Amino acid sequence: MTDLTTKTPPEIDAVIHELGYQRAKLIAHMEGLHTAAHRARTGRYPDPARAAKLDAHAAEYAPQIAAVTDQLKPYHDEFDRRGGWTRAYLVQSNGGHVHGSMHCSTCFPRTKFAWLTNYSGQDEVEIVYAAGELACTICYPSAPAEVLNRIGEIRRPSDLEREQRAADKAARDAERTAAAVVEPATGKTLYKTDRAASNAAVAALDSLRWYGTDHPSVDEWEQTVNTAITALAAKQGLDPATLRADYEQKADKKFATTARKALRELKQQRVDIVVDDLMPGLQTWVRDNGIPA
Ligand SMILES: [Zn+2]
């Protein structure tokens, strides 16, 4: 048998809490069976045999409940032997407070409490300080205003979850902002990422090469290239003209590779290549480079 006289109030209350929970569960099961038995007996189609069976099943819980009650007794006795100690309970729902007892007049029979056994036996002043804004002013009428105005270390799970969600969202927003490519002059987001800006510039440079300078979208493509590369350069701390030259060079290389491949495929299909029927960009390329061997 453990010597309870050496145990701290939080240690003792933690055991009472755990055993009390087990006991409550057993009682709930037993009551559920009794209710079912009552219904079987008095319902529209009475079934006494079933009712008796349910009652017998319920009765099986009695010794278990009695055993847990016996286990609890020395812990309750130790509480009484020491003349009791302070206890704190948190009502976890929205707007819930920290109370000194579960019989607080501001609570209801169905109010759900979380027993804060870590605070058992602490000075009321300490508990009130830890509860801060959550301290119940009925249970702790002496709580000073400056304590009631601050956030204490005891927090409602719902508040912690809400704060966590807000922090997660702020982190995501910050990440998005950091990733975004913005117009240097206005700060307006042009692209969500560097890659998106780069892809837009590459696609527009490609179109400029394939469709030639007479295409109606030329101005639009040119503007896309200019806007995307200027914004990327500003974000990456690069010189826009140098960055543009890099992109042009890569676009030329990619276009040349694709052009050569397309012309070779046409030759393999033994098609007579009519330069005037090719896409404008290919026509220019053939004029400058000839048909590849
Ligand atoms: Zn209270």
mmCIF file of C-alpha atoms and ligand atoms in Angstrom:
data_model
loop_
_atom_site.group_PDB
_atom_site.id
_atom_site.type_symbol
_atom_site.label_atom_id
_atom_site.label_comp_id
_atom_site.label_asym_id
_atom_site.label_seq_id
_atom_site.Cartn_x
_atom_site.Cartn_y
_atom_site.Cartn_z
ATOM 1 C CA MET A 1 0.000 0.000 0.000
ATOM 2 C CA THR A 2 1.429 3.338 -1.047
ATOM 3 C CA ASP A 3 2.009 5.866 1.687
ATOM 4 C CA LEU A 4 -0.351 8.634 0.648
ATOM 5 C CA THR A 5 0.850 11.012 3.380
ATOM 6 C CA THR A 6 3.991 11.685 1.294
ATOM 7 C CA LYS A 7 2.087 12.340 -1.924
ATOM 8 C CA THR A 8 1.510 15.866 -3.212
ATOM 9 C CA PRO A 9 -2.007 17.170 -3.886
ATOM 10 C CA PRO A 10 -1.451 17.035 -7.691
ATOM 11 C CA GLU A 11 -0.330 13.393 -7.412
ATOM 12 C CA ILE A 12 -3.345 12.428 -5.319
ATOM 13 C CA ASP A 13 -5.817 14.370 -7.430
ATOM 14 C CA ALA A 14 -4.385 12.875 -10.633
ATOM 15 C CA VAL A 15 -5.247 9.404 -9.304
ATOM 16 C CA ILE A 16 -8.694 10.521 -8.165
ATOM 17 C CA HIS A 17 -9.211 12.048 -11.583
ATOM 18 C CA GLU A 18 -8.219 8.880 -13.448
ATOM 19 C CA LEU A 19 -10.140 6.478 -11.202
ATOM 20 C CA GLY A 20 -13.099 8.836 -11.114
ATOM 21 C CA TYR A 21 -13.167 8.794 -14.893
ATOM 22 C CA GLN A 22 -13.100 4.975 -14.965
ATOM 23 C CA ARG A 23 -15.865 4.865 -12.382
ATOM 24 C CA ALA A 24 -18.011 7.343 -14.318
ATOM 25 C CA LYS A 25 -17.638 5.261 -17.461
ATOM 26 C CA LEU A 26 -18.680 2.067 -15.661
ATOM 27 C CA ILE A 27 -21.679 3.832 -14.146
ATOM 28 C CA ALA A 28 -22.688 5.196 -17.558
ATOM 29 C CA HIS A 29 -22.575 1.682 -19.023
ATOM 30 C CA MET A 30 -24.599 0.281 -16.161
ATOM 31 C CA GLU A 31 -27.205 3.033 -16.391
ATOM 32 C CA GLY A 32 -27.455 2.551 -20.137
ATOM 33 C CA LEU A 33 -28.288 -1.126 -19.592
ATOM 34 C CA HIS A 34 -30.847 -0.313 -16.907
ATOM 35 C CA THR A 35 -32.507 2.202 -19.194
ATOM 36 C CA ALA A 36 -32.634 -0.381 -21.976
ATOM 37 C CA ALA A 37 -34.093 -2.910 -19.514
ATOM 38 C CA HIS A 38 -36.737 -0.416 -18.419
ATOM 39 C CA ARG A 39 -37.690 0.180 -22.042
ATOM 40 C CA ALA A 40 -37.878 -3.558 -22.719
ATOM 41 C CA ARG A 41 -40.169 -3.977 -19.741
ATOM 42 C CA THR A 42 -42.516 -1.028 -20.215
ATOM 43 C CA GLY A 43 -42.358 -0.430 -23.963
ATOM 44 C CA ARG A 44 -45.064 -1.055 -26.528
ATOM 45 C CA TYR A 45 -44.076 -4.717 -26.895
ATOM 46 C CA PRO A 46 -42.904 -5.748 -23.426
ATOM 47 C CA ASP A 47 -40.155 -8.340 -23.450
ATOM 48 C CA PRO A 48 -39.586 -9.404 -19.824
ATOM 49 C CA ALA A 49 -36.999 -11.999 -20.766
ATOM 50 C CA ARG A 50 -34.859 -9.427 -22.547
ATOM 51 C CA ALA A 51 -35.378 -6.939 -19.693
ATOM 52 C CA ALA A 52 -34.178 -9.510 -17.169
ATOM 53 C CA LYS A 53 -31.131 -10.265 -19.296
ATOM 54 C CA LEU A 54 -30.243 -6.566 -19.548
ATOM 55 C CA ASP A 55 -30.684 -6.069 -15.807
ATOM 56 C CA ALA A 56 -28.466 -9.073 -15.145
ATOM 57 C CA HIS A 57 -25.839 -7.634 -17.443
ATOM 58 C CA ALA A 58 -26.100 -4.265 -15.667
ATOM 59 C CA ALA A 59 -25.695 -5.963 -12.315
ATOM 60 C CA GLU A 60 -22.336 -7.326 -13.458
ATOM 61 C CA TYR A 61 -21.019 -3.769 -13.352
ATOM 62 C CA ALA A 62 -21.817 -3.283 -9.671
ATOM 63 C CA PRO A 63 -18.776 -5.145 -8.272
ATOM 64 C CA GLN A 64 -16.438 -3.334 -10.675
ATOM 65 C CA ILE A 65 -17.871 0.022 -9.633
ATOM 66 C CA ALA A 66 -17.588 -0.957 -5.974
ATOM 67 C CA ALA A 67 -13.955 -1.969 -6.516
ATOM 68 C CA VAL A 68 -13.049 1.382 -8.067
ATOM 69 C CA THR A 69 -14.929 3.178 -5.303
ATOM 70 C CA ASP A 70 -12.837 1.241 -2.743
ATOM 71 C CA GLN A 71 -9.667 2.188 -4.628
ATOM 72 C CA LEU A 72 -10.673 5.836 -4.501
ATOM 73 C CA LYS A 73 -11.491 5.917 -0.814
ATOM 74 C CA PRO A 74 -7.949 6.294 0.634
ATOM 75 C CA TYR A 75 -7.272 9.181 -1.741
ATOM 76 C CA HIS A 76 -10.445 10.991 -0.694
ATOM 77 C CA ASP A 77 -9.595 10.201 2.928
ATOM 78 C CA GLU A 78 -6.132 11.733 2.519
ATOM 79 C CA PHE A 79 -7.727 14.872 1.100
ATOM 80 C CA ASP A 80 -10.030 15.048 4.135
ATOM 81 C CA ARG A 81 -7.205 14.195 6.587
ATOM 82 C CA ARG A 82 -5.265 17.250 5.405
ATOM 83 C CA GLY A 83 -8.331 19.433 5.728
ATOM 84 C CA GLY A 84 -8.719 19.593 1.967
ATOM 85 C CA TRP A 85 -6.848 21.792 -0.496
ATOM 86 C CA THR A 86 -7.559 24.129 -3.349
ATOM 87 C CA ARG A 87 -8.595 22.682 -6.687
ATOM 88 C CA ALA A 88 -9.086 24.251 -10.077
ATOM 89 C CA TYR A 89 -11.407 23.298 -12.931
ATOM 90 C CA LEU A 90 -11.504 24.690 -16.443
ATOM 91 C CA VAL A 91 -14.703 24.859 -18.432
ATOM 92 C CA GLN A 92 -13.263 24.159 -21.848
ATOM 93 C CA SER A 93 -16.069 25.407 -24.031
ATOM 94 C CA ASN A 94 -16.002 28.846 -25.626
ATOM 95 C CA GLY A 95 -16.150 31.460 -22.900
ATOM 96 C CA GLY A 96 -15.399 28.869 -20.199
ATOM 97 C CA HIS A 97 -13.623 29.934 -17.007
ATOM 98 C CA VAL A 98 -11.389 28.498 -14.304
ATOM 99 C CA HIS A 99 -13.440 27.658 -11.204
ATOM 100 C CA GLY A 100 -12.534 26.695 -7.675
ATOM 101 C CA SER A 101 -15.235 24.033 -7.565
ATOM 102 C CA MET A 102 -17.599 22.225 -9.878
ATOM 103 C CA HIS A 103 -20.515 23.579 -7.881
ATOM 104 C CA CYS A 104 -19.966 27.180 -8.928
ATOM 105 C CA SER A 105 -23.265 29.015 -9.317
ATOM 106 C CA THR A 106 -22.300 30.236 -12.784
ATOM 107 C CA CYS A 107 -22.150 26.660 -14.084
ATOM 108 C CA PHE A 108 -24.856 24.160 -14.948
ATOM 109 C CA PRO A 109 -25.350 20.489 -14.092
ATOM 110 C CA ARG A 110 -24.304 19.530 -17.624
ATOM 111 C CA THR A 111 -21.271 21.848 -17.750
ATOM 112 C CA LYS A 112 -18.146 19.896 -18.741
ATOM 113 C CA PHE A 113 -15.124 20.585 -16.569
ATOM 114 C CA ALA A 114 -11.487 19.710 -17.100
ATOM 115 C CA TRP A 115 -9.898 19.146 -13.730
ATOM 116 C CA LEU A 116 -6.550 20.957 -13.617
ATOM 117 C CA THR A 117 -4.959 18.630 -11.073
ATOM 118 C CA ASN A 118 -1.532 20.259 -11.584
ATOM 119 C CA TYR A 119 -2.853 23.262 -9.690
ATOM 120 C CA SER A 120 -4.243 21.263 -6.768
ATOM 121 C CA GLY A 121 -3.047 22.612 -3.437
ATOM 122 C CA GLN A 122 -1.657 25.856 -4.871
ATOM 123 C CA ASP A 123 -2.385 29.162 -3.191
ATOM 124 C CA GLU A 124 -5.542 30.711 -4.512
ATOM 125 C CA VAL A 125 -3.510 33.766 -5.511
ATOM 126 C CA GLU A 126 -1.264 31.562 -7.651
ATOM 127 C CA ILE A 127 -4.205 29.808 -9.274
ATOM 128 C CA VAL A 128 -5.891 33.119 -10.018
ATOM 129 C CA TYR A 129 -2.638 34.437 -11.483
ATOM 130 C CA ALA A 130 -2.255 31.337 -13.672
ATOM 131 C CA ALA A 131 -5.894 31.618 -14.779
ATOM 132 C CA GLY A 132 -5.581 35.337 -15.587
ATOM 133 C CA GLU A 133 -8.522 36.483 -17.700
ATOM 134 C CA LEU A 134 -10.125 33.037 -17.287
ATOM 135 C CA ALA A 135 -10.502 33.273 -13.492
ATOM 136 C CA CYS A 136 -14.140 33.021 -12.403
ATOM 137 C CA THR A 137 -14.954 36.118 -10.390
ATOM 138 C CA ILE A 138 -17.596 34.245 -8.379
ATOM 139 C CA CYS A 139 -15.127 31.538 -7.293
ATOM 140 C CA TYR A 140 -12.308 34.074 -6.848
ATOM 141 C CA PRO A 141 -14.014 37.322 -5.824
ATOM 142 C CA SER A 142 -10.730 38.808 -4.622
ATOM 143 C CA ALA A 143 -9.052 38.443 -8.032
ATOM 144 C CA PRO A 144 -7.424 41.802 -8.837
ATOM 145 C CA ALA A 145 -8.376 43.563 -12.060
ATOM 146 C CA GLU A 146 -4.825 43.588 -13.404
ATOM 147 C CA VAL A 147 -4.721 39.795 -13.150
ATOM 148 C CA LEU A 148 -8.131 39.409 -14.772
ATOM 149 C CA ASN A 149 -6.975 41.551 -17.669
ATOM 150 C CA ARG A 150 -3.996 39.431 -18.610
ATOM 151 C CA ILE A 151 -3.688 36.121 -20.422
ATOM 152 C CA GLY A 152 -2.547 33.532 -17.908
ATOM 153 C CA GLU A 153 -0.737 30.247 -18.444
ATOM 154 C CA ILE A 154 -4.028 28.314 -18.256
ATOM 155 C CA ARG A 155 -5.581 28.469 -21.698
ATOM 156 C CA ARG A 156 -8.748 27.091 -23.232
ATOM 157 C CA PRO A 157 -7.982 24.419 -25.840
ATOM 158 C CA SER A 158 -10.401 26.194 -28.211
ATOM 159 C CA ASP A 159 -8.390 29.439 -27.864
ATOM 160 C CA LEU A 160 -5.089 27.637 -28.388
ATOM 161 C CA GLU A 161 -6.467 25.946 -31.499
ATOM 162 C CA ARG A 162 -7.756 29.245 -32.853
ATOM 163 C CA GLU A 163 -4.394 30.909 -32.216
ATOM 164 C CA GLN A 164 -2.588 28.006 -33.858
ATOM 165 C CA ARG A 165 -4.819 28.288 -36.902
ATOM 166 C CA ALA A 166 -4.183 32.049 -37.084
ATOM 167 C CA ALA A 167 -0.415 31.504 -36.731
ATOM 168 C CA ASP A 168 -0.478 28.822 -39.447
ATOM 169 C CA LYS A 169 -2.392 31.135 -41.736
ATOM 170 C CA ALA A 170 0.021 34.023 -41.077
ATOM 171 C CA ALA A 171 2.946 31.706 -41.869
ATOM 172 C CA ARG A 172 1.271 30.568 -45.082
ATOM 173 C CA ASP A 173 0.523 34.189 -46.060
ATOM 174 C CA ALA A 174 4.121 35.193 -45.353
ATOM 175 C CA GLU A 175 5.348 32.272 -47.440
ATOM 176 C CA ARG A 176 3.053 33.267 -50.282
ATOM 177 C CA THR A 177 4.177 36.888 -50.065
ATOM 178 C CA ALA A 178 7.830 35.840 -50.070
ATOM 179 C CA ALA A 179 7.264 33.589 -53.074
ATOM 180 C CA ALA A 180 5.280 36.116 -55.106
ATOM 181 C CA VAL A 181 6.815 38.055 -57.983
ATOM 182 C CA VAL A 182 5.490 41.615 -57.775
ATOM 183 C CA GLU A 183 5.515 44.637 -60.020
ATOM 184 C CA PRO A 184 8.361 46.744 -58.584
ATOM 185 C CA ALA A 185 6.518 50.055 -58.972
ATOM 186 C CA THR A 186 3.170 49.054 -57.437
ATOM 187 C CA GLY A 187 3.913 45.951 -55.368
ATOM 188 C CA LYS A 188 1.048 44.231 -57.171
ATOM 189 C CA THR A 189 1.447 40.440 -57.385
ATOM 190 C CA LEU A 190 2.135 39.428 -60.984
ATOM 191 C CA TYR A 191 3.061 35.776 -60.429
ATOM 192 C CA LYS A 192 2.789 33.465 -57.429
ATOM 193 C CA THR A 193 6.341 32.145 -57.844
ATOM 194 C CA ASP A 194 9.597 32.837 -59.685
ATOM 195 C CA ARG A 195 8.980 29.717 -61.704
ATOM 196 C CA ALA A 196 5.594 30.987 -62.886
ATOM 197 C CA ALA A 197 7.119 34.335 -63.939
ATOM 198 C CA SER A 198 9.967 32.556 -65.686
ATOM 199 C CA ASN A 199 7.604 30.171 -67.482
ATOM 200 C CA ALA A 200 5.508 33.118 -68.712
ATOM 201 C CA ALA A 201 8.581 34.896 -70.091
ATOM 202 C CA VAL A 202 9.866 31.713 -71.735
ATOM 203 C CA ALA A 203 6.480 30.982 -73.346
ATOM 204 C CA ALA A 204 6.155 34.532 -74.703
ATOM 205 C CA LEU A 205 9.737 34.520 -76.053
ATOM 206 C CA ASP A 206 8.970 31.209 -77.732
ATOM 207 C CA SER A 207 5.809 32.580 -79.332
ATOM 208 C CA LEU A 208 7.724 35.619 -80.597
ATOM 209 C CA ARG A 209 10.157 33.277 -82.348
ATOM 210 C CA TRP A 210 7.564 30.951 -83.887
ATOM 211 C CA TYR A 211 4.961 33.435 -85.048
ATOM 212 C CA GLY A 212 7.178 36.267 -86.306
ATOM 213 C CA THR A 213 6.769 39.989 -85.902
ATOM 214 C CA ASP A 214 3.526 40.335 -87.874
ATOM 215 C CA HIS A 215 1.397 38.340 -85.461
ATOM 216 C CA PRO A 216 -1.347 40.430 -83.743
ATOM 217 C CA SER A 217 -0.218 39.273 -80.284
ATOM 218 C CA VAL A 218 3.353 40.467 -80.658
ATOM 219 C CA ASP A 219 2.848 43.525 -78.430
ATOM 220 C CA GLU A 220 1.199 41.421 -75.764
ATOM 221 C CA TRP A 221 4.058 38.865 -75.775
ATOM 222 C CA GLU A 222 6.655 41.601 -75.683
ATOM 223 C CA GLN A 223 4.881 43.169 -72.723
ATOM 224 C CA THR A 224 4.730 39.846 -70.893
ATOM 225 C CA VAL A 225 8.448 39.271 -71.381
ATOM 226 C CA ASN A 226 9.282 42.775 -70.269
ATOM 227 C CA THR A 227 7.018 42.766 -67.193
ATOM 228 C CA ALA A 228 8.009 39.275 -66.022
ATOM 229 C CA ILE A 229 11.732 39.785 -66.486
ATOM 230 C CA THR A 230 11.749 43.271 -64.920
ATOM 231 C CA ALA A 231 9.899 41.931 -61.863
ATOM 232 C CA LEU A 232 12.105 38.835 -61.601
ATOM 233 C CA ALA A 233 15.249 40.955 -61.869
ATOM 234 C CA ALA A 234 13.999 43.285 -59.123
ATOM 235 C CA LYS A 235 13.180 40.355 -56.839
ATOM 236 C CA GLN A 236 16.452 38.527 -57.454
ATOM 237 C CA GLY A 237 18.573 41.696 -57.388
ATOM 238 C CA LEU A 238 19.732 41.253 -60.988
ATOM 239 C CA ASP A 239 20.212 43.714 -63.832
ATOM 240 C CA PRO A 240 17.073 43.486 -66.034
ATOM 241 C CA ALA A 241 19.000 43.900 -69.309
ATOM 242 C CA THR A 242 21.427 41.112 -68.412
ATOM 243 C CA LEU A 243 18.602 38.821 -67.320
ATOM 244 C CA ARG A 244 16.688 39.567 -70.511
ATOM 245 C CA ALA A 245 19.803 38.744 -72.583
ATOM 246 C CA ASP A 246 20.075 35.384 -70.768
ATOM 247 C CA TYR A 247 16.453 34.582 -71.530
ATOM 248 C CA GLU A 248 16.819 35.606 -75.188
ATOM 249 C CA GLN A 249 19.888 33.429 -75.556
ATOM 250 C CA LYS A 250 18.175 30.410 -74.046
ATOM 251 C CA ALA A 251 15.077 31.005 -76.164
ATOM 252 C CA ASP A 252 17.224 31.177 -79.325
ATOM 253 C CA LYS A 253 18.912 27.921 -78.435
ATOM 254 C CA LYS A 254 15.642 26.164 -77.670
ATOM 255 C CA PHE A 255 14.057 27.476 -80.854
ATOM 256 C CA ALA A 256 17.010 26.385 -83.005
ATOM 257 C CA THR A 257 16.892 22.873 -81.545
ATOM 258 C CA THR A 258 13.167 22.550 -82.099
ATOM 259 C CA ALA A 259 13.376 24.079 -85.593
ATOM 260 C CA ARG A 260 16.093 21.651 -86.670
ATOM 261 C CA LYS A 261 14.131 18.718 -85.300
ATOM 262 C CA ALA A 262 10.901 19.793 -87.019
ATOM 263 C CA LEU A 263 12.619 20.264 -90.387
ATOM 264 C CA ARG A 264 14.397 16.899 -90.103
ATOM 265 C CA GLU A 265 11.098 15.198 -89.374
ATOM 266 C CA LEU A 266 9.540 16.816 -92.422
ATOM 267 C CA LYS A 267 12.446 15.549 -94.544
ATOM 268 C CA GLN A 268 12.105 12.033 -93.144
ATOM 269 C CA GLN A 269 8.481 12.018 -94.184
ATOM 270 C CA ARG A 270 9.833 12.801 -97.710
ATOM 271 C CA VAL A 271 7.694 15.888 -97.851
ATOM 272 C CA ASP A 272 8.925 18.600 -100.170
ATOM 273 C CA ILE A 273 9.606 21.487 -97.878
ATOM 274 C CA VAL A 274 7.904 24.607 -99.189
ATOM 275 C CA VAL A 275 9.475 27.379 -97.184
ATOM 276 C CA ASP A 276 6.540 29.727 -97.685
ATOM 277 C CA ASP A 277 4.198 27.194 -96.069
ATOM 278 C CA LEU A 278 6.239 26.984 -92.895
ATOM 279 C CA MET A 279 5.468 28.963 -89.753
ATOM 280 C CA PRO A 280 6.865 32.505 -90.032
ATOM 281 C CA GLY A 281 9.564 31.835 -87.477
ATOM 282 C CA LEU A 282 10.715 28.709 -89.314
ATOM 283 C CA GLN A 283 10.792 30.585 -92.610
ATOM 284 C CA THR A 284 13.162 33.127 -91.121
ATOM 285 C CA TRP A 285 15.259 30.392 -89.564
ATOM 286 C CA VAL A 286 15.551 28.488 -92.874
ATOM 287 C CA ARG A 287 16.523 31.686 -94.685
ATOM 288 C CA ASP A 288 19.281 32.295 -92.138
ATOM 289 C CA ASN A 289 20.460 28.705 -91.628
ATOM 290 C CA GLY A 290 19.255 26.622 -94.569
ATOM 291 C CA ILE A 291 17.528 23.235 -94.342
ATOM 292 C CA PRO A 292 19.481 20.997 -91.963
ATOM 293 C CA ALA A 293 21.149 17.960 -93.480
HETATM 294 ZN ZN ZN B 1 -16.823 29.828 -10.583
#
